[in-house]
Coordinates of C-alpha atoms in Angstrom, one line a residue:
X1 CA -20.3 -11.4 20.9
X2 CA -19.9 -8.5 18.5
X3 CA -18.5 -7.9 14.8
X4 CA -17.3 -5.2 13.9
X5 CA -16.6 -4.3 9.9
X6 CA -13.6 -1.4 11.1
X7 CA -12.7 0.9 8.2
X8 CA 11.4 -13.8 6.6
X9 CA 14.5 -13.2 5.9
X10 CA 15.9 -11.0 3.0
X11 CA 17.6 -12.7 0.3
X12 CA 21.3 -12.1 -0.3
X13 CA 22.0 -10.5 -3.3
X14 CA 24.8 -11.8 -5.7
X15 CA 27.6 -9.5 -6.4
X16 CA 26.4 -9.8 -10.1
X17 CA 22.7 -8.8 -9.5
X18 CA 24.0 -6.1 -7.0
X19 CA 26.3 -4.4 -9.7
X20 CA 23.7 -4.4 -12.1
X21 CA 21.0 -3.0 -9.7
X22 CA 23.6 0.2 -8.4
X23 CA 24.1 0.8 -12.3
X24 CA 20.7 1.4 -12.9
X25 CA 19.6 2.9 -9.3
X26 CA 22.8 4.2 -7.8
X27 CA 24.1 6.0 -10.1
X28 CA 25.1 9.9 -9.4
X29 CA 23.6 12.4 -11.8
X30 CA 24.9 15.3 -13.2
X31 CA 23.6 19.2 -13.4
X32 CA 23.6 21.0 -16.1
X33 CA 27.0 22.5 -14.4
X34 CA 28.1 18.8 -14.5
X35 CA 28.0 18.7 -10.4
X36 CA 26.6 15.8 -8.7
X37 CA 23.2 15.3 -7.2
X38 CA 22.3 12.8 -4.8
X39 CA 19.8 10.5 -4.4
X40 CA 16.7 11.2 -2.6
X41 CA 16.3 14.5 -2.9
X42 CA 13.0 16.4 -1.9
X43 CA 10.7 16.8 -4.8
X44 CA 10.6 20.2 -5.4
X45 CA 7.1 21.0 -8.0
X46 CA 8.8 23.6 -10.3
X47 CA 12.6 22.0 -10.1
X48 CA 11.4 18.2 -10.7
X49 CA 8.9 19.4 -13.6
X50 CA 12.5 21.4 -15.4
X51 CA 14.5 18.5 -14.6
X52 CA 11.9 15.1 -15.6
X53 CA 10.0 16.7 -18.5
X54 CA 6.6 17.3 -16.8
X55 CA 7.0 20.7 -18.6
X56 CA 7.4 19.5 -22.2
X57 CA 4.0 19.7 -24.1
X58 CA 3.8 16.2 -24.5
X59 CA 4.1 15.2 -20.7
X60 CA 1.8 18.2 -19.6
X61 CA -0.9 17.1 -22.1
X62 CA -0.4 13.2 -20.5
X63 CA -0.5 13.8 -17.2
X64 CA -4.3 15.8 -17.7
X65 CA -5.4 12.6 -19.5
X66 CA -3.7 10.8 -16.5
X67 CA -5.7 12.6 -14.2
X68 CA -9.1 11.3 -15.9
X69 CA -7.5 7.7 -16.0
X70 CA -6.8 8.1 -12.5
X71 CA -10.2 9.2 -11.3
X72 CA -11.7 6.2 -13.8
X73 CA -9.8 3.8 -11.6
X74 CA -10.8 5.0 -8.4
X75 CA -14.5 4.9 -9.8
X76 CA -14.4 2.1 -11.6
X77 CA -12.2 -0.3 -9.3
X78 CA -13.4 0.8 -5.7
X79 CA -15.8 -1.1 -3.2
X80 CA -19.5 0.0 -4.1
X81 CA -22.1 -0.5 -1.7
X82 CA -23.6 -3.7 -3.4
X83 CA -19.5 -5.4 -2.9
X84 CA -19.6 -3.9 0.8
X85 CA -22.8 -5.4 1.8
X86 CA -21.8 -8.6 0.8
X87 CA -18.7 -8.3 2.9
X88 CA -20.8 -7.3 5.6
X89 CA -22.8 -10.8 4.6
X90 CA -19.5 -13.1 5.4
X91 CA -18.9 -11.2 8.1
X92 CA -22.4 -11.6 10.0
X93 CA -22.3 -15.6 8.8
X94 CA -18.4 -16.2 10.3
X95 CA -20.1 -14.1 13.4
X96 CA -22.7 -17.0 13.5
X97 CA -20.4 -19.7 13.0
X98 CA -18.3 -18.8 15.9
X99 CA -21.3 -17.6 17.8
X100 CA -23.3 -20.6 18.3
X101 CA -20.3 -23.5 17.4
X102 CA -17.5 -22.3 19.2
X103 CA -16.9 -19.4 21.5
X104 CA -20.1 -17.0 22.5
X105 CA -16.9 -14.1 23.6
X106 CA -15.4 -13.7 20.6
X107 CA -15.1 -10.8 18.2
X108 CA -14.9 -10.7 14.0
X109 CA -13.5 -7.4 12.7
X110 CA -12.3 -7.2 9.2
X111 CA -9.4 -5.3 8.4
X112 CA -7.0 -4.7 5.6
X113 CA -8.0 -3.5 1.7
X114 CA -11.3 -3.9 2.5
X115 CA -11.6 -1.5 5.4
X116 CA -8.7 0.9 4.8
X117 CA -10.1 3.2 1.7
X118 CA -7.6 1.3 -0.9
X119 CA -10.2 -1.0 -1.4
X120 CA -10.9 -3.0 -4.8
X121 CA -13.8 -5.3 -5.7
X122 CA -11.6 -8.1 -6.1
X123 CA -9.4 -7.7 -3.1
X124 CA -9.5 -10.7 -0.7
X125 CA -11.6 -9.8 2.8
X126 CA -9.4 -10.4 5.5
X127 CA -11.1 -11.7 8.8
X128 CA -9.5 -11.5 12.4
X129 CA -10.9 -13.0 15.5
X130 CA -10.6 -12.2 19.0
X131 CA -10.9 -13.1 22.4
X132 CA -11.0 -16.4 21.1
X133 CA -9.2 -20.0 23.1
X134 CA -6.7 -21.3 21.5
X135 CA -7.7 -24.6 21.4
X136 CA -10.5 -24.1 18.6
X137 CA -8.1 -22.4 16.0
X138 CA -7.2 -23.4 13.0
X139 CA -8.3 -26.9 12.2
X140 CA -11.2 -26.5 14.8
X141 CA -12.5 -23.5 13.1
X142 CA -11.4 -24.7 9.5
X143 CA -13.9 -27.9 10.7
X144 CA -16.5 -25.5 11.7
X145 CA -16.6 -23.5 8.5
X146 CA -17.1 -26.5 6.5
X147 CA -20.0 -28.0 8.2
X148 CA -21.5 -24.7 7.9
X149 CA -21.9 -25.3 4.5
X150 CA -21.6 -21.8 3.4
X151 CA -17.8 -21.6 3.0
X152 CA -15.3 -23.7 0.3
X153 CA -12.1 -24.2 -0.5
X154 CA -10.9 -23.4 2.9
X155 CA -7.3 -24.5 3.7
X156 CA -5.2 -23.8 7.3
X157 CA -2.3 -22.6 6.2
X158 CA -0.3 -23.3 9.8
X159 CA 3.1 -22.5 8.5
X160 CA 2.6 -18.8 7.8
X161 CA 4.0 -16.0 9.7
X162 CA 0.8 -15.5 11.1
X163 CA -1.4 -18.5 10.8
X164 CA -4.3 -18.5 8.6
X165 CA -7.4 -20.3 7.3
X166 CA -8.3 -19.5 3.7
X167 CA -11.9 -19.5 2.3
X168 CA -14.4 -18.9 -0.7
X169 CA -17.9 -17.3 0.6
X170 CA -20.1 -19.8 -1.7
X171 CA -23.5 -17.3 -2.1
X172 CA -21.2 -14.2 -3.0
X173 CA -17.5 -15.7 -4.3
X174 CA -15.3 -13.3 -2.4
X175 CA -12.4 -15.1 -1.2
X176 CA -10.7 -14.3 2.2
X177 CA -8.9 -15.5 5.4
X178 CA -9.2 -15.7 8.4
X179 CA -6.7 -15.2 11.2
X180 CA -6.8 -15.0 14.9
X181 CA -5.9 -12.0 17.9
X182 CA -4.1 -10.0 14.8
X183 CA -4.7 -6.7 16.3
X184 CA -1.6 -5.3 14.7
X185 CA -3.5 -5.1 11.2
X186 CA -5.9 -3.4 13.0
X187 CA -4.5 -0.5 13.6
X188 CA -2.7 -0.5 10.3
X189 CA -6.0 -0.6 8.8
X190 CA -7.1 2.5 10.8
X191 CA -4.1 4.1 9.7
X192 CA -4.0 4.0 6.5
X193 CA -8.0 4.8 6.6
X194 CA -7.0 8.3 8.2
X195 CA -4.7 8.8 5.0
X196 CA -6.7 8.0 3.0
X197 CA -9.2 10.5 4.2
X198 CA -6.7 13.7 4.0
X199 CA -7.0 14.7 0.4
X200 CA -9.1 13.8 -2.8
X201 CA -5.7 13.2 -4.8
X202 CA -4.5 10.0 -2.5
X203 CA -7.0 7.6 -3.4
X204 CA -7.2 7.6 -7.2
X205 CA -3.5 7.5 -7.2
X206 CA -3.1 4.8 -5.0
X207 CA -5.7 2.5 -7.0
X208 CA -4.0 3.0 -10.2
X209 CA -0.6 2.7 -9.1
X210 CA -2.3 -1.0 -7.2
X211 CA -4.3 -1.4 -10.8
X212 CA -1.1 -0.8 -12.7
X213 CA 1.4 -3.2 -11.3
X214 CA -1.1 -6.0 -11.3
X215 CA -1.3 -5.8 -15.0
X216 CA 2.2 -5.3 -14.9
X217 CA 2.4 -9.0 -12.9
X218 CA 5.1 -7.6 -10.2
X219 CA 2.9 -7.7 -7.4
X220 CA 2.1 -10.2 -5.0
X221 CA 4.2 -11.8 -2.8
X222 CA 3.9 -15.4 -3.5
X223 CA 5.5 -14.4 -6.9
X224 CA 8.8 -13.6 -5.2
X225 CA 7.5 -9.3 -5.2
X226 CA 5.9 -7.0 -2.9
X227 CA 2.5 -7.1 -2.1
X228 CA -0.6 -4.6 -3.0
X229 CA -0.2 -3.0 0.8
X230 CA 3.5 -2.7 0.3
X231 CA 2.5 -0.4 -3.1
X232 CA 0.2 1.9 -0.9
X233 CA 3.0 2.6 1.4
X234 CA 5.1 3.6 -1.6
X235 CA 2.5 5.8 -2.5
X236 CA 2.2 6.9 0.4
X237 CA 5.6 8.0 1.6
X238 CA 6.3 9.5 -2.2
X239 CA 3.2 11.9 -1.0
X240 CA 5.3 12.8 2.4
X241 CA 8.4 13.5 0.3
X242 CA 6.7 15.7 -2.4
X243 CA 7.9 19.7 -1.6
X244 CA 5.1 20.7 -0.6
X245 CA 3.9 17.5 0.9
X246 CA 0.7 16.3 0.1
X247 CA 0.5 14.2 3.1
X248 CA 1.8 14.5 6.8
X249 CA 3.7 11.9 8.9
X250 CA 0.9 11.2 11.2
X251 CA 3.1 9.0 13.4
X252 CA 5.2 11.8 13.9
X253 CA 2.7 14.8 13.8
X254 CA 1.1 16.3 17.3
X255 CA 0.3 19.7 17.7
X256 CA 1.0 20.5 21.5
X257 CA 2.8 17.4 22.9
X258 CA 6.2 17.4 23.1
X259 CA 7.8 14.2 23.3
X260 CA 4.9 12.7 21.0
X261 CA 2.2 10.6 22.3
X262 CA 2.3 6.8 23.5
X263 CA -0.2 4.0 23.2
X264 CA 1.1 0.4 23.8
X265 CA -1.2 -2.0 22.1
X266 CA -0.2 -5.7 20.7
X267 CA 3.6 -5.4 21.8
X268 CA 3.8 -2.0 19.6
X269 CA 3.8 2.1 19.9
X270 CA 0.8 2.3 18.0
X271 CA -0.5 6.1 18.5
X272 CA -0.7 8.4 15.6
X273 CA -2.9 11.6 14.5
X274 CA -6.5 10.4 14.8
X275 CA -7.9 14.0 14.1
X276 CA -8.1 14.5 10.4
X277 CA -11.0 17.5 10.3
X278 CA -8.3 19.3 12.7
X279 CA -5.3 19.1 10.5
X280 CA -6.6 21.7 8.2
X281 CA -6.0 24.5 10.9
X282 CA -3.0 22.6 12.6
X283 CA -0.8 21.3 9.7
X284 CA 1.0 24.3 8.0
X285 CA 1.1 22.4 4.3
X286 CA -2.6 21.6 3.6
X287 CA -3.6 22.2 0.2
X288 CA -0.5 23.8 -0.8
X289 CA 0.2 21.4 -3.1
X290 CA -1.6 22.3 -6.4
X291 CA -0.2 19.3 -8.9
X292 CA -2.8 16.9 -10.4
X293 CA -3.1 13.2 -9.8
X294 CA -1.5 12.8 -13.8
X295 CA 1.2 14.8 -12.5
X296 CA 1.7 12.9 -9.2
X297 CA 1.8 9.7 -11.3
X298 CA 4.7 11.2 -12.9
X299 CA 6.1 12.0 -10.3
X300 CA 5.5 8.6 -8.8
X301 CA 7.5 7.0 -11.2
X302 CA 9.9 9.3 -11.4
X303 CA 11.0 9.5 -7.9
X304 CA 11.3 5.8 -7.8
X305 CA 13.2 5.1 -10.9
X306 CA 16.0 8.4 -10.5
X307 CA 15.8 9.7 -6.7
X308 CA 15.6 7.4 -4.4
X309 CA 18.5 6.2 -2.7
X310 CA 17.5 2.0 -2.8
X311 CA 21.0 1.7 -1.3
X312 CA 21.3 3.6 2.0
X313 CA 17.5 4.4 2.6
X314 CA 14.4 2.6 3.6
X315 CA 11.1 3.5 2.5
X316 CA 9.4 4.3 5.8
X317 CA 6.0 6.6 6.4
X318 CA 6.8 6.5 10.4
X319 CA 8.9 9.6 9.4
X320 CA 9.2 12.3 6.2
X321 CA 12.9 12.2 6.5
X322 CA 14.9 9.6 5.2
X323 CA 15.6 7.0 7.3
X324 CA 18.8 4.5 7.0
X325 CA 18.7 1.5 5.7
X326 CA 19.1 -1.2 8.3
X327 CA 19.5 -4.3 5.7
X328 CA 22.3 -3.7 3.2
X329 CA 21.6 -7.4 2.0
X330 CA 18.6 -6.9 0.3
X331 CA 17.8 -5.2 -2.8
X332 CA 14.6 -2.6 -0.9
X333 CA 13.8 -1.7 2.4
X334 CA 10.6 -1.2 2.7
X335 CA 9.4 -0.9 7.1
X336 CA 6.1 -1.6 8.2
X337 CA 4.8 1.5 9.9
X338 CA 4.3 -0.3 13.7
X339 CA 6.3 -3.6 13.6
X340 CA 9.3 -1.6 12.0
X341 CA 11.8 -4.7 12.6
X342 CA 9.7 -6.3 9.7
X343 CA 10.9 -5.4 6.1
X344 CA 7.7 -5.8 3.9
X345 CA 10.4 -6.5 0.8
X346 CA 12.2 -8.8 2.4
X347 CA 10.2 -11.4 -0.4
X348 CA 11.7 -9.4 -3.4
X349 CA 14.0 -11.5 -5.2
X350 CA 17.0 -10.3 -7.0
X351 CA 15.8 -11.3 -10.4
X352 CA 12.5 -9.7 -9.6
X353 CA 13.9 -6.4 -8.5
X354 CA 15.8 -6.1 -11.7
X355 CA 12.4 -6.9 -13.7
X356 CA 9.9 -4.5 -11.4
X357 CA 12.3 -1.9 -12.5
X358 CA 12.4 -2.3 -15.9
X359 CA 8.4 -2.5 -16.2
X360 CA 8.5 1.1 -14.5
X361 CA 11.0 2.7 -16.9
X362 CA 9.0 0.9 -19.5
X363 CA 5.9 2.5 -18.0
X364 CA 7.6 6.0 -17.3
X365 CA 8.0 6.0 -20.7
X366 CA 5.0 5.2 -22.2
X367 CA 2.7 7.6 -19.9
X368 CA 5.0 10.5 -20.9
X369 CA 5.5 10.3 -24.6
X370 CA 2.4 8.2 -25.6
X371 CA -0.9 10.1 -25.3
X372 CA -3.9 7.8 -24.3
X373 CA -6.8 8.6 -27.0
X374 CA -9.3 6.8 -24.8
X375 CA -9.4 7.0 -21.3
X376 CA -11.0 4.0 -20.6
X377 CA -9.0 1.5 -22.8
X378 CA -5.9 3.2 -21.6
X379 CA -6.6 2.3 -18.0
X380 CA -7.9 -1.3 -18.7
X381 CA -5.3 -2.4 -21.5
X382 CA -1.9 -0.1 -20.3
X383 CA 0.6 -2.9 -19.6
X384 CA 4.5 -2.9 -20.6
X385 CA 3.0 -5.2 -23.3
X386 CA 0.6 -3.1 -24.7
X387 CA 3.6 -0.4 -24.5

């Protein structure tokens, strides 16, 4: 046996909800020669800082203060080598569970937050098992688990859309699940673990945008809104759209094949650019773009709120360039970046959409025209309350 610790349907809108959402998202501006613009547009550095304010004193003075409240989250919110150890802990007991109760072939990897670089010490460890029979999921393991004594609160939830067993590691209280052959989320976890990887700027903003909207409340999709991955992604593609990009497609990037690479795994084309200390000399944009991670947070917000097209385009990091939106029911199109028949906002209700947006112009707002006087308050206390 060997463990390895490896870095729904949309709802229908109602005309009501839909008119007010295209009033606030859809709606053409105007240059100052009164001509319309459209919607997603490539962020351009010197254009979108004339056009959004990033220039004005106020703004420019923010978004360096931003920067340090950035670089506080990362620092202050990421996995430290006390938090990973004790994953490692759960890890080597479920290995010894399943090891000498229940199947000597199997294999425990642990995937998702904890293993992809966007990491926080609160984030849930998620478990997958392999090679496993059948028979001796779910309520066999759930069983197993308990008469260990070293696990609590564990529930099988059977109903999910991939079928789970929930848990509280007693000696360290990290919470997790566990599910079983998911080998999809493997490779998502590698992926996002290579972008993670490409540039300093990507993971400070990614933890305060994940810190941000959990204080806002309009994350998590048991709420009815997107989850923390779903937020990365956003991140994440706003960094492909940026002119010059900050990050690469790499489902989409090869240097000297031509059609692009294919590895079948799990059902799915899963191949993408595995060779991050080559894409200095191989990807023409690296470290052309000079903006802070204040300024990107800006940005962040602003491309959201004013240039993105919510109604024909789908927020997709397979690709830089827009792709269509295949569900013209639902209120955000957000694809997963391997099983891309799978909108990750499908659980986005109406009402909710309305609200997340309102807590971002609220935010957009405050982080331009407020200055933080303390770094660390301003990062622990900036809700749309405290706005």
């Amino acid at each position: 046996m060997s463990v390895t610790f490896c870095p729904n349907i949309s709802r229908t809108l109602s005309s009501r909800f839909q008119c007010r959402l295209q009033k606030r998202l859809y709606t053409s501006q105007k240059d100052e020669n009164g001509t319309k613009k459209t919607n997603h547009q490539k962020i351009d550095d010197d254009d979108s800082k004339k056009n959004n304010g990033l220039l004005e004193s106020n703004s420019a003075r923010n978004a360096d203060l931003l920067t340090k409240m950035c670089q506080y989250c990362y620092d202050t919110d990421r996995i430290d080598e006390k938090n990973l150890e004790q994953r490692k802990l759960v890890v080597r007991e479920l290995q010894e569970i399943i090891h000498h109760g229940i199947d000597r072939e199997a294999t425990v990897c642990a995937f998702g937050s904890s293993s992809n670089g966007f990491g926080s010490k609160d984030a849930d460890l998620d478990i997958s098992v392999f090679d496993i029979n059948k028979e001796v999921r779910g309520r066999v393991w759930t069983k197993a688990m308990k008469t260990s004594r070293k696990f609590e609160k564990l529930y099988y939830v059977h109903r999910a859309r991939i079928p789970i067993v929930t848990f509280r590691h007693i000696e360290t209280g990290i919470v997790g699940d566990v599910s079983f052959s998911n080998g999809i989320a493997i490779y998502n976890t590698l992926l996002l673990r290579r972008y993670s990887q490409i540039d300093k700027r990507v993971q400070p903003l990614v933890y305060t945008v994940k810190q941000l909207v959990k204080n806002w409340k309009i994350c998590g999709v048991r709420g009815g809104y997107i989850s923390s991955y779903a937020y990365t992604l956003m991140v994440i593609y706003f960094l492909q759209q940026i002119n010059p990009p900050l990050l690469p497609s790499l489902q989409q990037f090869s240097v000297d094949s031509n059609p692009l690479p294919v590895k079948r795994a799990f059902g799915f084309n899963v191949w993408f650019y595995d060779d991050i200390e080559s894409l200095e000399k191989v990807w023409k944009h690296w470290n052309t773009n000079t903006m802070t991670t204040g300024e990107l947070l800006l940005l962040f917000l602003d491309f959201y709120l004013h240039r993105f097209n919510y109604e024909a385009h789908s927020v997709c990091i397979l690709s830089p360039k827009p792709r269509k939106k295949r569900e013209h029911n639902c209120a955000f199109e957000l694809r997963d970046p391997f099983e891309r028949e799978r909108n990750l906002a499908s659980s986005l209700s109406p009402t909710n959409a309305s609200l997340m947006m309102r807590k971002l112009e609220d935010a957009n707002h405050h982080l331009r025209t407020i200055p933080p006087t303390d770094v660390q308050n301003s990062c622990l206390r900036l809700k749309v309350g405290y706005c």
